[in-house]
């Protein structure tokens, strides 16, 4: 029996999934410790329920695709609207270098994914799903590219696989980040230290240079930077700022729709959500650079996070878990290899290029976090390290900016190149 739900009931079910996820995360320590998003926790339970209804009673569900698409586009537009390139000045050269280091890893991650998928007899495009689509990209990118791969390239089960891989990545990124950083710090000869030293003391002990002239608490740094991927962080917004921000979203989505039509069947054809991200970047930086327009980042963050949560809830409700049966073994092999590659890259590249000092070790923990999972995992990794050793103001400045939006821009560009390669 096939059941079709309109937009109202799809939205109601999505919000119920989010409430279930919130309850699970608050009451199951494992989910909280590994920063499993509430939509993922609740959505996976819902997906299992849908799977059982299908296997035993033959029920299948069709949810409102228009609403899911709209929330997906708003999420990517919010990333673009958050990408203020003037913030590059705050991080300086280390921010640029770290962005390059991360960009190279994204390319490596996709090369490994495609090569392993081909070697195991899978569609090379599934290699991208087990590469930067779901690992560096996370659940939002996995859901968006999954839909694109299914609809435009005929890759069956891409969305389901992407969500599963992204969930693995969150756990794996949280598991490996701390031990990797601890190993690197031990090589530097730094012992666990009480959290009470001044910046000059830190520089003397670690050999790292602070980007701040006075002592800051790491939470203050996080709050000041308004990290995008902190959905539970309280942000005060007003009705007027919300309407103003919705107008910016409308502009980004209109740009995406227009460019999708203009670029159709041309060499610069891109998925609509990539155009939404690009539109947000253009609108943000044109308004701030040329017109001194003051963006209300808090409203962008709130609307972006709400859109992501609703999109993930609807995407997970639409999962067809039975499509993963034949993929489980090969995919697990690829993910184990990707995890090993992540660890090796951080040891040999990230740590060394970022200075081979304490800040570089903390940055390495952060890279493991969003290289396999998401920015919240990166922040959790770094907090675990700095709570035991010393603060790292440099890492807490750089990682949120790179992980929250710069990495998504790079990832979208790299993936678009890969899907258009002749052998894909």
Short mmCIF file of N, CA, C and O in Angstrom, two decimals, residues 326-396:
data_model
loop_
_atom_site.label_atom_id
_atom_site.label_comp_id
_atom_site.label_asym_id
_atom_site.label_seq_id
_atom_site.Cartn_x
_atom_site.Cartn_y
_atom_site.Cartn_z
N UNK A 326 23.08 -4.89 -0.05
CA UNK A 326 24.21 -5.41 -0.83
C UNK A 326 25.46 -4.53 -0.73
O UNK A 326 26.53 -4.93 -1.18
N UNK A 327 25.32 -3.34 -0.16
CA UNK A 327 26.44 -2.40 -0.12
C UNK A 327 27.22 -2.43 1.19
O UNK A 327 28.33 -1.90 1.27
N UNK A 328 26.63 -3.05 2.22
CA UNK A 328 27.18 -2.94 3.57
C UNK A 328 28.65 -3.35 3.65
O UNK A 328 29.48 -2.62 4.20
N UNK A 329 29.00 -4.52 3.12
CA UNK A 329 30.37 -5.02 3.22
C UNK A 329 31.40 -4.14 2.52
O UNK A 329 32.36 -3.66 3.15
N UNK A 330 31.23 -3.89 1.21
CA UNK A 330 32.19 -3.05 0.50
C UNK A 330 32.30 -1.64 1.09
O UNK A 330 33.41 -1.09 1.17
N UNK A 331 31.19 -1.07 1.49
CA UNK A 331 31.20 0.29 2.05
C UNK A 331 31.99 0.33 3.36
O UNK A 331 32.76 1.27 3.61
N UNK A 332 31.84 -0.68 4.18
CA UNK A 332 32.58 -0.74 5.44
C UNK A 332 34.09 -0.77 5.18
O UNK A 332 34.86 -0.10 5.87
N UNK A 333 34.51 -1.51 4.17
CA UNK A 333 35.93 -1.58 3.81
C UNK A 333 36.42 -0.19 3.40
O UNK A 333 37.49 0.28 3.84
N UNK A 334 35.65 0.51 2.57
CA UNK A 334 36.04 1.85 2.12
C UNK A 334 36.15 2.80 3.30
O UNK A 334 37.11 3.59 3.40
N UNK A 335 35.20 2.72 4.23
CA UNK A 335 35.19 3.65 5.38
C UNK A 335 36.37 3.40 6.31
O UNK A 335 36.94 4.35 6.86
N UNK A 336 36.75 2.15 6.48
CA UNK A 336 37.93 1.85 7.30
C UNK A 336 39.18 2.44 6.66
O UNK A 336 40.02 3.06 7.33
N UNK A 337 39.31 2.29 5.34
CA UNK A 337 40.45 2.86 4.63
C UNK A 337 40.44 4.38 4.74
O UNK A 337 41.48 5.01 4.97
N UNK A 338 39.26 5.01 4.59
CA UNK A 338 39.15 6.46 4.70
C UNK A 338 39.58 6.95 6.09
O UNK A 338 40.23 8.00 6.23
N UNK A 339 39.24 6.19 7.11
CA UNK A 339 39.62 6.56 8.48
C UNK A 339 41.13 6.51 8.65
O UNK A 339 41.73 7.41 9.25
N UNK A 340 41.75 5.47 8.11
CA UNK A 340 43.21 5.34 8.19
C UNK A 340 43.89 6.48 7.42
O UNK A 340 44.86 7.08 7.89
N UNK A 341 43.36 6.80 6.25
CA UNK A 341 43.91 7.90 5.44
C UNK A 341 43.81 9.22 6.19
O UNK A 341 44.74 10.04 6.17
N UNK A 342 42.71 9.43 6.88
CA UNK A 342 42.52 10.65 7.67
C UNK A 342 43.62 10.78 8.72
O UNK A 342 44.22 11.85 8.89
N UNK A 343 43.87 9.70 9.44
CA UNK A 343 44.88 9.72 10.51
C UNK A 343 46.28 9.98 9.93
O UNK A 343 47.03 10.80 10.45
N UNK A 344 46.60 9.29 8.85
CA UNK A 344 47.93 9.46 8.23
C UNK A 344 48.11 10.88 7.72
O UNK A 344 49.17 11.50 7.91
N UNK A 345 47.09 11.42 7.09
CA UNK A 345 47.18 12.78 6.53
C UNK A 345 47.40 13.81 7.63
O UNK A 345 48.21 14.72 7.48
N UNK A 346 46.68 13.65 8.73
CA UNK A 346 46.82 14.60 9.83
C UNK A 346 48.24 14.55 10.41
O UNK A 346 48.84 15.58 10.71
N UNK A 347 48.78 13.34 10.54
CA UNK A 347 50.14 13.17 11.07
C UNK A 347 51.19 13.77 10.13
O UNK A 347 52.09 14.50 10.57
N UNK A 348 51.08 13.45 8.85
CA UNK A 348 52.14 13.79 7.91
C UNK A 348 51.97 15.16 7.26
O UNK A 348 52.96 15.76 6.83
N UNK A 349 50.74 15.68 7.20
CA UNK A 349 50.50 16.92 6.48
C UNK A 349 49.98 18.03 7.38
O UNK A 349 50.64 19.06 7.57
N UNK A 350 48.80 17.83 7.96
CA UNK A 350 48.18 18.90 8.74
C UNK A 350 49.09 19.39 9.85
O UNK A 350 49.34 20.60 9.99
N UNK A 351 49.58 18.47 10.67
CA UNK A 351 50.41 18.84 11.82
C UNK A 351 51.69 19.54 11.39
O UNK A 351 52.07 20.59 11.94
N UNK A 352 52.35 19.01 10.38
CA UNK A 352 53.64 19.57 9.97
C UNK A 352 53.48 20.92 9.28
O UNK A 352 54.22 21.87 9.57
N UNK A 353 52.53 21.04 8.38
CA UNK A 353 52.36 22.29 7.64
C UNK A 353 51.86 23.41 8.54
O UNK A 353 52.23 24.58 8.37
N UNK A 354 51.05 23.07 9.56
CA UNK A 354 50.50 24.10 10.44
C UNK A 354 51.47 24.51 11.55
O UNK A 354 51.10 25.28 12.44
N UNK A 355 52.71 23.99 11.52
CA UNK A 355 53.72 24.51 12.43
C UNK A 355 54.39 23.53 13.36
O UNK A 355 55.31 23.90 14.09
N UNK A 356 53.94 22.28 13.39
CA UNK A 356 54.52 21.26 14.28
C UNK A 356 54.61 21.72 15.73
O UNK A 356 55.58 21.45 16.43
N UNK A 357 53.59 22.45 16.20
CA UNK A 357 53.57 22.91 17.59
C UNK A 357 52.22 22.54 18.23
O UNK A 357 51.43 21.79 17.65
N UNK A 358 51.98 23.09 19.42
CA UNK A 358 50.77 22.72 20.15
C UNK A 358 49.51 23.13 19.38
O UNK A 358 48.55 22.37 19.28
N UNK A 359 49.50 24.36 18.84
CA UNK A 359 48.35 24.80 18.06
C UNK A 359 48.10 23.85 16.89
O UNK A 359 46.95 23.54 16.57
N UNK A 360 49.17 23.40 16.25
CA UNK A 360 49.03 22.48 15.13
C UNK A 360 48.41 21.15 15.57
O UNK A 360 47.61 20.55 14.83
N UNK A 361 48.75 20.70 16.76
CA UNK A 361 48.17 19.45 17.29
C UNK A 361 46.68 19.61 17.54
O UNK A 361 45.88 18.71 17.22
N UNK A 362 46.27 20.75 18.09
CA UNK A 362 44.85 20.99 18.34
C UNK A 362 44.11 21.15 17.02
O UNK A 362 42.99 20.65 16.85
N UNK A 363 44.72 21.84 16.06
CA UNK A 363 44.13 21.95 14.72
C UNK A 363 43.96 20.57 14.08
O UNK A 363 42.97 20.32 13.37
N UNK A 364 44.90 19.68 14.34
CA UNK A 364 44.81 18.32 13.81
C UNK A 364 43.59 17.59 14.38
O UNK A 364 42.90 16.85 13.66
N UNK A 365 43.34 17.78 15.66
CA UNK A 365 42.16 17.18 16.27
C UNK A 365 40.89 17.73 15.62
O UNK A 365 39.93 16.99 15.35
N UNK A 366 40.88 19.04 15.36
CA UNK A 366 39.74 19.65 14.71
C UNK A 366 39.56 19.15 13.29
O UNK A 366 38.44 18.89 12.84
N UNK A 367 40.67 18.96 12.57
CA UNK A 367 40.59 18.46 11.20
C UNK A 367 39.99 17.06 11.17
O UNK A 367 39.19 16.73 10.29
N UNK A 368 40.38 16.22 12.11
CA UNK A 368 39.78 14.88 12.20
C UNK A 368 38.27 14.99 12.40
O UNK A 368 37.49 14.21 11.86
N UNK A 369 37.86 16.00 13.19
CA UNK A 369 36.45 16.17 13.50
C UNK A 369 35.61 16.48 12.30
O UNK A 369 34.63 15.77 12.01
N UNK A 370 35.98 17.53 11.52
CA UNK A 370 35.12 17.85 10.38
C UNK A 370 35.58 17.19 9.09
O UNK A 370 34.85 17.18 8.11
N UNK A 371 36.79 16.60 9.08
CA UNK A 371 37.22 15.82 7.92
C UNK A 371 36.46 14.51 7.82
O UNK A 371 36.28 13.97 6.73
N UNK A 372 35.99 13.99 8.96
CA UNK A 372 35.20 12.77 8.99
C UNK A 372 33.75 13.03 9.36
O UNK A 372 32.87 12.24 9.02
N UNK A 373 33.51 14.11 10.10
CA UNK A 373 32.16 14.31 10.62
C UNK A 373 31.61 15.69 10.35
O UNK A 373 31.11 15.98 9.28
N UNK A 374 31.73 16.61 11.31
CA UNK A 374 31.15 17.95 11.17
C UNK A 374 31.85 18.90 12.12
O UNK A 374 32.63 18.47 13.00
N UNK A 375 31.57 20.18 11.97
CA UNK A 375 32.22 21.19 12.82
C UNK A 375 31.97 20.96 14.31
O UNK A 375 32.89 21.15 15.12
N UNK A 376 30.73 20.61 14.75
CA UNK A 376 30.56 20.35 16.19
C UNK A 376 31.49 19.26 16.71
O UNK A 376 31.96 19.34 17.84
N UNK A 377 31.74 18.22 15.90
CA UNK A 377 32.67 17.17 16.30
C UNK A 377 34.08 17.74 16.42
O UNK A 377 34.83 17.40 17.35
N UNK A 378 34.46 18.62 15.49
CA UNK A 378 35.77 19.25 15.55
C UNK A 378 35.92 20.08 16.82
O UNK A 378 36.95 20.02 17.50
N UNK A 379 34.90 20.86 17.15
CA UNK A 379 34.93 21.68 18.36
C UNK A 379 35.03 20.81 19.60
O UNK A 379 35.81 21.09 20.53
N UNK A 380 34.25 19.72 19.61
CA UNK A 380 34.28 18.81 20.77
C UNK A 380 35.67 18.18 20.92
O UNK A 380 36.18 18.05 22.04
N UNK A 381 36.28 17.79 19.81
CA UNK A 381 37.64 17.23 19.85
C UNK A 381 38.62 18.22 20.46
O UNK A 381 39.43 17.88 21.33
N UNK A 382 38.57 19.46 19.99
CA UNK A 382 39.51 20.47 20.45
C UNK A 382 39.28 20.82 21.92
O UNK A 382 40.23 21.04 22.68
N UNK A 383 38.02 20.89 22.31
CA UNK A 383 37.73 21.18 23.71
C UNK A 383 38.25 20.07 24.62
O UNK A 383 38.76 20.35 25.71
N UNK A 384 38.12 18.83 24.18
CA UNK A 384 38.62 17.71 24.99
C UNK A 384 40.13 17.81 25.17
O UNK A 384 40.66 17.51 26.25
N UNK A 385 40.83 18.24 24.13
CA UNK A 385 42.29 18.37 24.20
C UNK A 385 42.69 19.55 25.08
O UNK A 385 43.54 19.44 25.97
N UNK A 386 42.08 20.72 24.83
CA UNK A 386 42.47 21.93 25.57
C UNK A 386 42.04 21.87 27.04
O UNK A 386 42.68 22.50 27.89
N UNK A 387 40.99 21.13 27.34
CA UNK A 387 40.61 20.96 28.75
C UNK A 387 41.68 20.19 29.51
O UNK A 387 41.87 20.40 30.71
N UNK A 388 42.38 19.30 28.81
CA UNK A 388 43.41 18.48 29.47
C UNK A 388 44.78 19.15 29.44
O UNK A 388 45.59 18.96 30.35
N UNK A 389 45.04 19.94 28.40
CA UNK A 389 46.36 20.54 28.26
C UNK A 389 46.29 22.06 28.41
O UNK A 389 46.24 22.58 29.51
N UNK A 390 46.31 22.78 27.30
CA UNK A 390 46.36 24.24 27.31
C UNK A 390 45.36 24.81 26.32
O UNK A 390 44.94 24.12 25.38
N UNK A 391 44.98 26.07 26.48
CA UNK A 391 44.11 26.70 25.47
C UNK A 391 44.83 26.83 24.13
O UNK A 391 46.06 26.85 24.08
N UNK A 392 44.05 26.90 23.07
CA UNK A 392 44.62 27.15 21.74
C UNK A 392 43.69 28.13 21.03
O UNK A 392 42.76 27.73 20.34
N UNK A 393 43.97 29.42 21.23
CA UNK A 393 43.09 30.45 20.66
C UNK A 393 43.14 30.43 19.14
O UNK A 393 42.15 30.70 18.47
N UNK A 394 44.30 30.11 18.61
CA UNK A 394 44.48 30.05 17.16
C UNK A 394 43.57 28.98 16.55
O UNK A 394 42.89 29.23 15.55
N UNK A 395 43.54 27.80 17.16
CA UNK A 395 42.72 26.71 16.63
C UNK A 395 41.24 27.04 16.72
O UNK A 395 40.47 26.76 15.79
N UNK A 396 40.83 27.66 17.84
CA UNK A 396 39.41 27.96 18.02
C UNK A 396 38.96 29.14 17.16
O UNK A 396 37.76 29.37 17.02
#
